[in-house]
CSV table of C-alpha atoms in Angstrom, one decimal:
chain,number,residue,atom,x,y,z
A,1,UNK,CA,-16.7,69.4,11.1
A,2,UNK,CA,-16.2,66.4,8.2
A,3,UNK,CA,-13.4,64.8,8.5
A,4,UNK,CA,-11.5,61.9,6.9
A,5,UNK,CA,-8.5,60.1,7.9
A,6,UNK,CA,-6.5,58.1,5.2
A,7,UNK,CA,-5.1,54.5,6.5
A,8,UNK,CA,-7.1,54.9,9.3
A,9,UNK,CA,-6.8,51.3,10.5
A,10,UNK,CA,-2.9,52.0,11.5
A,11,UNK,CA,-1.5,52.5,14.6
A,12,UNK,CA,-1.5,56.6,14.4
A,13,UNK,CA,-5.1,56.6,11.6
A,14,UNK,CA,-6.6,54.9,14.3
A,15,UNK,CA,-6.1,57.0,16.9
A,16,UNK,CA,-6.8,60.4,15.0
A,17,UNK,CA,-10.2,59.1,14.1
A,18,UNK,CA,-10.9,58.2,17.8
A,19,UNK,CA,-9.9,61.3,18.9
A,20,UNK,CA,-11.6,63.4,16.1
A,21,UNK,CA,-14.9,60.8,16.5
A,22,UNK,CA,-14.6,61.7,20.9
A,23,UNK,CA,-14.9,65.7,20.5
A,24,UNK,CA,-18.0,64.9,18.2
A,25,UNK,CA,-16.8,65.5,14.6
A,26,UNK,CA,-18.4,64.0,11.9
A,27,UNK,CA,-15.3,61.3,10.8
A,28,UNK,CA,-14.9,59.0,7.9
A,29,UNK,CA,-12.4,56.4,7.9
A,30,UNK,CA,-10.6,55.5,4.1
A,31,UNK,CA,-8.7,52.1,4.7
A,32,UNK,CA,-7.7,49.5,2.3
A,33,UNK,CA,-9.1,46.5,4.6
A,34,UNK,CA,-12.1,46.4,6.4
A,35,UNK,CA,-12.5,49.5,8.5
A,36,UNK,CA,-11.4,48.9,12.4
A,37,UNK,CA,-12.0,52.3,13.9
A,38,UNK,CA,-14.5,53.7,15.8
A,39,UNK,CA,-16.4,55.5,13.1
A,40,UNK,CA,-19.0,53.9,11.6
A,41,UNK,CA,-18.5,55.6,8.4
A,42,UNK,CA,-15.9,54.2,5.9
A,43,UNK,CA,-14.5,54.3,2.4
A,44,UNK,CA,-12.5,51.1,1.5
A,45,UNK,CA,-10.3,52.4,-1.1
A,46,UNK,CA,-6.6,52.6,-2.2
A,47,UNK,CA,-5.4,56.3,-0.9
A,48,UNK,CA,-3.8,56.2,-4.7
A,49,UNK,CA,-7.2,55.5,-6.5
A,50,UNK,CA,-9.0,58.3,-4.2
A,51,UNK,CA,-10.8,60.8,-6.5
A,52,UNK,CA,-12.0,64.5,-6.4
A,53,UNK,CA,-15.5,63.4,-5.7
A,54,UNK,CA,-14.3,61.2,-2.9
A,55,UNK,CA,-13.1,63.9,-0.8
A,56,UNK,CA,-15.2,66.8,-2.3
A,57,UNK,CA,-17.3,67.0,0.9
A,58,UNK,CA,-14.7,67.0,4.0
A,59,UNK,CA,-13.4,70.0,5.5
A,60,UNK,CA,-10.3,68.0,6.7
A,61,UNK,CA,-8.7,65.2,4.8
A,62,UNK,CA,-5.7,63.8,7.3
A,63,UNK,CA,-3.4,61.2,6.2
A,64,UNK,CA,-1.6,59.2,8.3
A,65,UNK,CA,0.2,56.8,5.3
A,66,UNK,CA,3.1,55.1,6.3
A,67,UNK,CA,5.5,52.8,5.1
A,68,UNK,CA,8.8,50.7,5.8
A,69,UNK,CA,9.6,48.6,3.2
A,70,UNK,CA,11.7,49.4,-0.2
A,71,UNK,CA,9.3,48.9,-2.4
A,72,UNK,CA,6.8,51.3,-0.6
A,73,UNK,CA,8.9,53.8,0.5
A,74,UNK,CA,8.4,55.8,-2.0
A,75,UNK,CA,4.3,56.2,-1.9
A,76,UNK,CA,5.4,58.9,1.0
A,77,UNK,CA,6.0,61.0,-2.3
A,78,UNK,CA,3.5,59.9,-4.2
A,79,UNK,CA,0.8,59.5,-2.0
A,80,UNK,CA,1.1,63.6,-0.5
A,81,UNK,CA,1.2,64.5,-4.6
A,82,UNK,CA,-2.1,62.7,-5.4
A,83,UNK,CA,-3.7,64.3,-2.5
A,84,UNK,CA,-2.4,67.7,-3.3
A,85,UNK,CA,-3.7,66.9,-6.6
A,86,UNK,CA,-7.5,66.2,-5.8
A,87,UNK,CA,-7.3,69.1,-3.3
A,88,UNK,CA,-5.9,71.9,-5.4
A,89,UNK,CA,-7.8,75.3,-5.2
A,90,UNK,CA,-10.0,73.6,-2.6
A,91,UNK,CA,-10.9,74.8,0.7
A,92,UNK,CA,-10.4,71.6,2.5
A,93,UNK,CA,-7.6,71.3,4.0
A,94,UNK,CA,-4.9,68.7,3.8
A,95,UNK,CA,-3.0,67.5,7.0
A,96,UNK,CA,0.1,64.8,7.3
A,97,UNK,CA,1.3,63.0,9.4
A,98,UNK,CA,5.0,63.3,9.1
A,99,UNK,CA,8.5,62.2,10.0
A,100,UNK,CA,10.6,63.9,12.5
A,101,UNK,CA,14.0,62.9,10.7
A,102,UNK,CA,13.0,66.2,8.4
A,103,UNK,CA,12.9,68.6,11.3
A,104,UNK,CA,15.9,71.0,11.1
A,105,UNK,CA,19.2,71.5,13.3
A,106,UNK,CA,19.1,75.1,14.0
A,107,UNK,CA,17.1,78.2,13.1
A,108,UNK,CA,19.0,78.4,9.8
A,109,UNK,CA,17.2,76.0,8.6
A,110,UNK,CA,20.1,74.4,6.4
A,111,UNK,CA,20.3,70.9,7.8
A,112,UNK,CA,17.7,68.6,8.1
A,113,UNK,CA,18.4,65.8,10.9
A,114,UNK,CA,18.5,62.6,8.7
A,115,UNK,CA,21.4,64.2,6.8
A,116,UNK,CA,23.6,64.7,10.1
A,117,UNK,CA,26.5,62.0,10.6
A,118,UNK,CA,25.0,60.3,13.8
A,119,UNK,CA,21.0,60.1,12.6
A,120,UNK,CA,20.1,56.3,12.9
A,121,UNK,CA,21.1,54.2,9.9
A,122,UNK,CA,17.8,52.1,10.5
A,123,UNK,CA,15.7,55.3,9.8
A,124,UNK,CA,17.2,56.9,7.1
A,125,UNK,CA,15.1,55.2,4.3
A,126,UNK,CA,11.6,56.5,6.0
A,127,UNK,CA,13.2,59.6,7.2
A,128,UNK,CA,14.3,60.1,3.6
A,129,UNK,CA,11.3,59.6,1.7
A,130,UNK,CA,8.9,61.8,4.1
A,131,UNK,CA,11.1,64.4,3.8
A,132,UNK,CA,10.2,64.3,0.0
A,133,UNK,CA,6.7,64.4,1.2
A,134,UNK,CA,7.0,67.4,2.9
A,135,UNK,CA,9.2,68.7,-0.1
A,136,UNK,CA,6.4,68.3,-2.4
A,137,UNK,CA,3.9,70.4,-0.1
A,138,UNK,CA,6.3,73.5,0.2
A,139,UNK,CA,6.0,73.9,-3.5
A,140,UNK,CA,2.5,73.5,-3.8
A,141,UNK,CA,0.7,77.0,-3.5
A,142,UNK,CA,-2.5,75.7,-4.5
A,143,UNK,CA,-3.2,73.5,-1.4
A,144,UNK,CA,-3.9,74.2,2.0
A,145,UNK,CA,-1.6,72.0,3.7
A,146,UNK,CA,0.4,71.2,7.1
A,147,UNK,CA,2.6,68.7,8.0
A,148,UNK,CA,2.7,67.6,11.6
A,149,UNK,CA,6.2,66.0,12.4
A,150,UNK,CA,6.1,63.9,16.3
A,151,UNK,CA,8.7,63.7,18.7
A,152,UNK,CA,12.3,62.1,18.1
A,153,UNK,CA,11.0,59.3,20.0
A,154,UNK,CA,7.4,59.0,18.7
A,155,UNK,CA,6.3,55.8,21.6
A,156,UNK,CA,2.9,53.6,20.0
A,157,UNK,CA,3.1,52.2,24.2
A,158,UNK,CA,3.3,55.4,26.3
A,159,UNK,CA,0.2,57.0,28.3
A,160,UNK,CA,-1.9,59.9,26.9
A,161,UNK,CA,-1.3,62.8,28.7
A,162,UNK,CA,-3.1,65.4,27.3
A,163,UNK,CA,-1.3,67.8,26.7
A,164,UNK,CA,1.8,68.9,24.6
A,165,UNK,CA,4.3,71.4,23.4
A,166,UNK,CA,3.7,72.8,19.8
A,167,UNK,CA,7.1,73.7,18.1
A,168,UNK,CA,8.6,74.2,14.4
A,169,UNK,CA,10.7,73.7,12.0
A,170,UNK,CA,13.7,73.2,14.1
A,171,UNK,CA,14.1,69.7,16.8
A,172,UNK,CA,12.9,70.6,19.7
A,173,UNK,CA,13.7,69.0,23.5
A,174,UNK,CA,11.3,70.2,26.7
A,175,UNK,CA,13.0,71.5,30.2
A,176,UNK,CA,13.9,67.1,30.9
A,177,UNK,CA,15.9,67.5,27.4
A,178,UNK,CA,13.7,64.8,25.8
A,179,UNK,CA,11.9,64.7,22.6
A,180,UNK,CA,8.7,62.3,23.2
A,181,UNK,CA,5.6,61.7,22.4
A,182,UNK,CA,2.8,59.3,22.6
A,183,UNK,CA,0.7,58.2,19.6
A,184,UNK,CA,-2.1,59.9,21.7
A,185,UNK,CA,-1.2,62.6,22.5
A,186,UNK,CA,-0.1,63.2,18.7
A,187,UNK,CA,-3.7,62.7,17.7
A,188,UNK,CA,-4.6,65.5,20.0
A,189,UNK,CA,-2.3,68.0,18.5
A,190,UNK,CA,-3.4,66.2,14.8
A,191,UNK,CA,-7.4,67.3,15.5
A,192,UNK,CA,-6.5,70.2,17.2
A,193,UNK,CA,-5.0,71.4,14.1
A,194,UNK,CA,-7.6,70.1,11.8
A,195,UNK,CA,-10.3,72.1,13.7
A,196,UNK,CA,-8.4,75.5,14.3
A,197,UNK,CA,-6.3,75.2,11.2
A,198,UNK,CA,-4.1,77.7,12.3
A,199,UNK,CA,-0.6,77.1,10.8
A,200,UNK,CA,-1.8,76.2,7.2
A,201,UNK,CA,1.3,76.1,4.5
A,202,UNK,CA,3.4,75.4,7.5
A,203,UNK,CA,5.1,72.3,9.2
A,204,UNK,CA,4.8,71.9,12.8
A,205,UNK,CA,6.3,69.7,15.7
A,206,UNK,CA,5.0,68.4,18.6
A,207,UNK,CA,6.2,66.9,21.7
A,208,UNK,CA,5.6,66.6,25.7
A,209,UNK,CA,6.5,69.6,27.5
């Protein structure tokens, strides 16, 4: 399978395209530096001046953008509508790594954690902005899309496991009533979607069981 993972030289990118590169896909890392994954192939481009014949040829295009600041808060947005641009009416598929500040309360699906009173005021501006992301996606027919949103506590530190528990819209806690993940073991449930693509115009969670 052809792959390519957007900002692959960050913390999550990074991972994916080990992970994808390990169960023998044929992987392409797009950075805006010089490439410091494991793949040997690489684009260095701007994810915002990527075109239709950059990504023509991949099955899979992942993006793993993120951003903190003020001033680039708002590519969350407009990164996910260039992509859905280039990829519309395409067959390949377009997979993002998400926030889980947009995951819901309950099954009624009316209230979005970074809207409830006690949601962490550090994490509202990121939270905020990749919910617009994911917004964008859900009224896009045109693109094969899914949106992967981690645990509540998504840890960069903790061990791979291999393994996890695939959830929905709604936050989710396992049997310990904790909502983790590692950076990882995210990547596994990142390529395992990529190669099965089995929940396409859908968001997903994931988390340890």
């Amino acid at each position: 399978m052809k792959i390519t993972v957007l900002a692959a030289n960050g913390k999550v990118g990074s991972l994916i395209v080990k992970e994808a590169v390990d169960r023998g896909n044929d992987v392409t890392a797009i950075a805006r530096e010089e490439n410091k994954t494991v793949t040997k192939k690489f684009l260095k481009k701007d994810i915002l001046d990527l075109t239709e014949n950059d990504l023509k040829n991949f099955d899979v295009v992942i993006t793993a953008f993120g951003a903190w600041t003020e001033e680039t808060l708002p590519l969350h947005k407009t990164t996910v509508e260039h992509l859905a641009n280039i990829l519309a009416n395409k067959n390949t598929r377009l997979l993002v790594v998400g926030g889980a500040g947009s995951l819901y309360t309950d099954e009624s699906l009316k209230t979005q954690l970074f809207t409830t009173p006690n949601f962490p005021t550090d994490y509202y501006p990121i939270a905020s902005n990749q919910a617009k992301g994911l917004d964008v996606l859900r009224n896009r027919k045109d693109v094969k899309w899914t949106y992967i949103s981690p645990a509540g506590d998504f840890d960069f530190e903790a061990e791979r496991k291999g393994d996890y528990l695939l959830a929905g819209e709604v936050f989710t806690v396992n049997s310990k009533g904790e909502s983790k993940i590692s950076y990882a073991d995210y990547a596994i449930a990142m390529v395992d979607e990529a190669e099965k693509g089995n929940h396409i115009n859908q968001r997903i969670s994931v988390l340890w069981k």
